[in-house]
CSV table of C-alpha atoms and ligand atoms in Angstrom, one decimal:
chain,number,residue,atom,x,y,z
A,1,MET,CA,71.8,64.8,128.9
A,2,ASP,CA,70.9,67.8,130.9
A,3,SER,CA,71.2,68.4,134.6
A,4,CYS,CA,70.6,71.3,137.0
A,5,GLY,CA,73.3,72.9,139.1
A,6,PHE,CA,74.9,76.1,140.4
A,7,ASP,CA,77.5,78.5,139.1
A,8,SER,CA,80.4,79.7,141.2
A,9,THR,CA,78.2,82.6,142.6
A,10,GLY,CA,75.5,80.2,143.8
A,11,ARG,CA,73.0,81.1,141.0
A,12,GLU,CA,70.8,78.1,140.2
A,13,PHE,CA,70.2,76.8,136.7
A,14,SER,CA,67.9,74.0,135.5
A,15,SER,CA,70.2,73.0,132.6
A,16,ALA,CA,73.6,73.7,131.2
A,17,ALA,CA,72.0,75.5,128.2
A,18,GLU,CA,70.3,77.9,130.6
A,19,MET,CA,73.6,78.6,132.4
A,20,TRP,CA,75.3,79.3,129.1
A,21,ALA,CA,72.5,81.5,127.9
A,22,HIS,CA,72.9,83.5,131.1
A,23,GLU,CA,76.7,83.6,130.7
A,24,ILE,CA,77.0,84.6,127.1
A,25,GLY,CA,73.6,86.2,126.3
A,26,VAL,CA,70.4,85.4,124.5
A,27,ALA,CA,71.8,85.8,121.0
A,28,ALA,CA,74.3,83.0,121.5
A,29,THR,CA,71.7,80.2,122.2
A,30,ALA,CA,68.4,79.1,120.7
A,31,PRO,CA,65.5,79.1,123.1
A,32,ALA,CA,65.1,82.0,125.6
A,33,SER,CA,64.8,80.5,129.0
A,34,ALA,CA,63.4,81.8,132.3
A,35,ALA,CA,66.9,82.6,133.5
A,36,VAL,CA,67.6,84.6,130.3
A,37,ALA,CA,64.4,86.6,130.6
A,38,GLU,CA,65.3,87.4,134.2
A,39,ALA,CA,68.9,88.2,133.3
A,40,ALA,CA,68.2,90.4,130.3
A,41,PRO,CA,67.5,94.0,131.0
A,42,ALA,CA,63.8,94.1,130.3
A,43,SER,CA,63.7,97.6,128.9
A,44,ALA,CA,66.4,96.9,126.3
A,45,ALA,CA,64.9,93.6,125.2
A,46,ALA,CA,61.4,94.9,125.0
A,47,SER,CA,62.0,98.3,123.3
A,48,ASN,CA,64.7,97.3,120.8
A,49,GLY,CA,63.5,93.8,119.9
A,50,ASP,CA,66.1,91.7,118.0
A,51,ALA,CA,68.6,94.5,118.0
A,52,GLY,CA,68.3,94.9,121.7
A,53,GLU,CA,68.9,91.2,122.2
A,54,GLU,CA,71.8,91.2,119.9
A,55,ALA,CA,73.5,94.1,121.7
A,56,TYR,CA,72.8,92.4,125.0
A,57,GLY,CA,74.4,89.1,123.7
A,58,ASP,CA,77.4,91.0,122.4
A,59,GLY,CA,77.9,92.7,125.7
A,60,LYS,CA,77.6,89.4,127.6
A,61,ARG,CA,80.1,87.8,125.3
A,62,LYS,CA,82.6,90.6,125.7
A,63,GLU,CA,82.1,90.3,129.4
A,64,TRP,CA,82.7,86.6,129.3
A,65,TYR,CA,86.0,87.1,127.4
A,66,SER,CA,87.2,89.9,129.5
A,67,LYS,CA,86.5,88.1,132.8
A,68,ALA,CA,88.7,85.2,131.5
A,69,ILE,CA,91.5,87.5,130.5
A,70,SER,CA,91.4,89.2,133.9
A,71,TYR,CA,91.6,85.9,135.6
A,72,TRP,CA,94.6,84.7,133.6
A,73,GLN,CA,96.4,88.1,134.0
A,74,GLY,CA,96.5,87.4,137.7
A,75,VAL,CA,98.0,83.9,137.3
A,76,GLU,CA,101.7,83.3,137.8
A,77,ALA,CA,103.6,82.5,134.6
A,78,SER,CA,104.6,78.9,135.6
A,79,THR,CA,103.6,75.3,134.9
A,80,GLU,CA,101.7,75.3,138.1
A,81,GLY,CA,99.9,78.5,137.1
A,82,VAL,CA,98.7,77.4,133.6
A,83,LEU,CA,97.7,74.0,135.0
A,84,GLY,CA,95.5,75.5,137.7
A,85,GLY,CA,97.7,74.2,140.5
A,86,TYR,CA,98.1,70.7,139.0
A,87,GLY,CA,101.6,71.1,137.7
A,88,CYS,CA,102.1,67.4,138.7
A,89,VAL,CA,100.2,66.3,135.7
A,90,ASN,CA,102.7,67.8,133.3
A,91,ASP,CA,104.7,64.7,132.6
A,92,VAL,CA,101.8,62.4,132.1
A,93,ASP,CA,100.0,65.0,130.0
A,94,VAL,CA,103.0,65.3,127.7
A,95,LYS,CA,103.4,61.5,127.4
A,96,GLY,CA,99.7,61.1,126.6
A,97,SER,CA,99.8,63.9,123.9
A,98,ASP,CA,102.9,62.2,122.4
A,99,ALA,CA,101.2,58.8,122.3
A,100,PHE,CA,98.2,60.4,120.6
A,101,LEU,CA,100.0,62.4,118.0
A,102,ARG,CA,102.9,60.1,116.9
A,103,PRO,CA,100.8,57.5,115.0
A,104,LEU,CA,98.6,60.2,113.5
A,105,LEU,CA,101.6,62.1,112.1
A,106,ALA,CA,102.9,58.9,110.5
A,107,GLU,CA,99.5,58.1,109.1
A,108,ARG,CA,98.7,61.6,107.8
A,109,PHE,CA,102.1,62.8,106.6
A,110,GLY,CA,104.1,59.6,106.2
A,111,THR,CA,107.6,59.0,107.5
A,112,ALA,CA,109.6,60.7,104.6
A,113,LYS,CA,111.4,63.9,105.5
A,114,ARG,CA,108.9,66.8,105.4
A,115,HIS,CA,108.6,70.3,106.9
A,116,LEU,CA,105.7,70.5,109.3
A,117,VAL,CA,104.3,73.5,111.0
A,118,ALA,CA,101.9,73.6,114.1
A,119,LEU,CA,99.9,76.3,115.8
A,120,ASP,CA,99.8,76.1,119.6
A,121,CYS,CA,96.4,77.8,120.5
A,122,GLY,CA,96.2,79.4,124.0
A,123,SER,CA,99.8,78.5,124.4
A,124,GLY,CA,100.2,80.0,127.9
A,125,ILE,CA,103.9,79.9,128.8
A,126,GLY,CA,104.8,77.6,125.9
A,127,ARG,CA,104.7,74.4,128.1
A,128,VAL,CA,103.2,72.3,125.3
A,129,THR,CA,105.4,73.8,122.6
A,130,LYS,CA,108.6,73.2,124.6
A,131,ASN,CA,107.9,69.8,126.0
A,132,PHE,CA,106.1,68.3,123.0
A,133,LEU,CA,105.3,70.1,119.8
A,134,LEU,CA,108.9,71.1,119.1
A,135,ARG,CA,109.8,67.4,119.1
A,136,HIS,CA,107.5,66.8,116.1
A,137,PHE,CA,107.3,70.1,114.2
A,138,ASN,CA,109.9,72.1,112.4
A,139,GLU,CA,108.1,75.3,113.2
A,140,VAL,CA,105.6,76.1,115.9
A,141,ASP,CA,103.6,79.4,116.1
A,142,LEU,CA,102.1,80.4,119.5
A,143,VAL,CA,98.9,82.3,119.9
A,144,GLU,CA,98.1,83.6,123.4
A,145,PRO,CA,96.2,86.7,124.6
A,146,VAL,CA,97.9,87.2,128.0
A,147,SER,CA,101.1,89.1,127.4
A,148,HIS,CA,103.1,88.0,130.5
A,149,PHE,CA,102.5,84.3,129.5
A,150,LEU,CA,103.6,85.0,126.0
A,151,GLU,CA,106.7,86.8,127.1
A,152,ALA,CA,107.6,83.9,129.4
A,153,ALA,CA,107.2,81.6,126.4
A,154,ARG,CA,109.4,83.8,124.2
A,155,GLU,CA,112.2,83.8,126.8
A,156,LYS,CA,112.0,80.0,127.3
A,157,LEU,CA,111.8,79.3,123.6
A,158,THR,CA,114.7,81.3,122.2
A,159,GLY,CA,117.0,79.3,119.9
A,160,CYS,CA,116.4,76.0,118.2
A,161,MET,CA,115.9,72.4,119.3
A,162,GLU,CA,117.9,69.8,117.6
A,163,VAL,CA,115.7,66.7,116.9
A,164,GLY,CA,117.6,64.1,114.8
A,165,GLN,CA,118.8,66.0,111.8
A,166,ASP,CA,116.2,68.7,112.1
A,167,THR,CA,116.5,72.1,113.8
A,168,ASN,CA,113.0,72.9,115.1
A,169,LYS,CA,112.0,76.3,116.4
A,170,ALA,CA,109.2,78.5,117.8
A,171,ALA,CA,108.7,80.8,114.9
A,172,ASN,CA,106.0,83.4,115.7
A,173,PHE,CA,104.4,84.7,118.9
A,174,TYR,CA,101.0,86.2,118.5
A,175,CYS,CA,99.4,88.1,121.4
A,176,VAL,CA,95.8,87.7,120.3
A,177,PRO,CA,92.8,85.8,121.6
A,178,LEU,CA,91.8,82.8,119.4
A,179,GLN,CA,88.4,84.3,118.4
A,180,ASP,CA,90.2,87.3,116.8
A,181,PHE,CA,93.2,85.4,115.4
A,182,THR,CA,93.6,85.3,111.6
A,183,PRO,CA,95.9,82.5,110.7
A,184,GLU,CA,98.0,82.6,107.6
A,185,GLU,CA,96.2,80.5,105.0
A,186,GLY,CA,97.7,77.1,104.3
A,187,ARG,CA,100.5,77.5,106.8
A,188,TYR,CA,99.5,74.9,109.4
A,189,ASP,CA,99.6,71.1,109.2
A,190,VAL,CA,98.3,70.7,112.8
A,191,ILE,CA,96.2,73.1,115.0
A,192,TRP,CA,96.9,72.0,118.6
A,193,ILE,CA,94.4,73.3,121.3
A,194,GLN,CA,95.2,72.1,124.8
A,195,TRP,CA,93.5,73.1,128.0
A,196,CYS,CA,92.1,76.1,126.3
A,197,ILE,CA,89.0,75.4,124.2
A,198,GLY,CA,86.6,75.9,127.1
A,199,GLN,CA,87.6,79.6,126.9
A,200,LEU,CA,85.5,80.0,123.7
A,201,PRO,CA,81.7,79.7,123.4
A,202,ASP,CA,80.8,76.8,121.1
A,203,ASP,CA,79.9,79.0,118.1
A,204,ASP,CA,83.1,81.0,118.3
A,205,PHE,CA,85.1,77.7,118.5
A,206,VAL,CA,83.3,76.3,115.4
A,207,SER,CA,83.7,79.4,113.4
A,208,PHE,CA,87.4,79.6,114.3
A,209,LEU,CA,87.9,76.1,112.9
A,210,THR,CA,85.5,76.1,110.0
A,211,GLY,CA,85.3,79.8,109.1
A,212,GLN,CA,87.0,81.4,106.2
A,213,ARG,CA,90.1,82.0,108.3
A,214,LEU,CA,91.2,78.3,108.7
A,215,GLY,CA,88.8,76.9,106.1
A,216,LEU,CA,89.0,73.4,107.6
A,217,ASN,CA,86.4,70.8,106.9
A,218,LEU,CA,84.8,69.3,110.1
A,219,MET,CA,86.0,65.9,108.9
A,220,ASP,CA,89.6,67.0,109.4
A,221,PHE,CA,89.1,67.2,113.2
A,222,LEU,CA,90.0,64.6,115.8
A,223,PHE,CA,88.5,65.3,119.1
B,301,LIG,N1,97.8,75.4,126.6
B,301,LIG,C1,98.6,75.8,127.7
B,301,LIG,C2,98.0,76.8,128.6
B,301,LIG,C3,96.7,76.3,129.3
B,301,LIG,S1,96.0,77.5,130.4
B,301,LIG,C4,99.1,74.6,128.4
B,301,LIG,O1,98.5,73.5,128.3
B,301,LIG,O2,100.1,74.7,129.2
B,301,LIG,C5,94.7,78.2,129.4
B,301,LIG,C6,95.3,79.3,128.4
B,301,LIG,O3,94.3,79.8,127.6
B,301,LIG,C7,95.9,80.5,129.2
B,301,LIG,O4,97.2,80.7,128.8
B,301,LIG,C8,95.0,81.6,128.8
B,301,LIG,O5,95.6,82.9,128.8
B,301,LIG,C9,94.5,81.2,127.5
B,301,LIG,N2,93.3,81.8,127.0
B,301,LIG,C10,92.3,82.4,127.7
B,301,LIG,N3,91.3,82.9,126.9
B,301,LIG,C11,91.8,82.7,125.6
B,301,LIG,C12,91.2,83.0,124.4
B,301,LIG,N4,90.1,83.6,124.2
B,301,LIG,N5,91.9,82.7,123.3
B,301,LIG,C13,93.1,82.0,123.4
B,301,LIG,N6,93.7,81.7,124.6
B,301,LIG,C14,93.0,82.0,125.7
């Protein structure tokens, strides 16, 4: 389904694909649209052919990521901040995640004692790790590109959480964007991505999950 609309600056697009082509450059999407032709610097595209388009696409993609980081750098390190002013959804969000994960863990890993490790992607201030992941996983690693968020997470998550007979802990704090993160092979039982995946263009998201770094099979995913 495609529909037309406007972006936050009022620029009009006839489809979502056209908007994304404008946002992240020609190289990232298949057909060049009228908006792309208009947005691409004509001289670069014409004189350099594919190389020009690729460089243009890379530039747009960098710009996309750096605009996002600048935005988050200006956001307060609080629940309200990472939830875009909707801190009130925190409780129901945690309950919903718990109801989703609990049966899956039992189904996939059984109920016998086991050591489970999760990766919290775009962890922000560690809200999800603290309220939810540490109840289920012996170790949680956090990956987050915005340093004041990650520092807030580190402060909040020092020490261990006693869960039954287990002592669960936040183990590693990585200050890296997801598209540049190289996970340790075979370390993670669950990759948790919450309120964050829209930060990555589709192709970077797919290559994060299926690429050589995580090496997952698309069948492993639950969306
Ligand atoms: N998952 C957390 C935070 C959600 S806010 C929670 O639910 O509480 C979105 C988070 O994505 C912010 O912390 C932001 O800094 C992070 N983010 C932005 N761009 C990112 C990228 N390219 N890779 C990983 N995280 C990113």
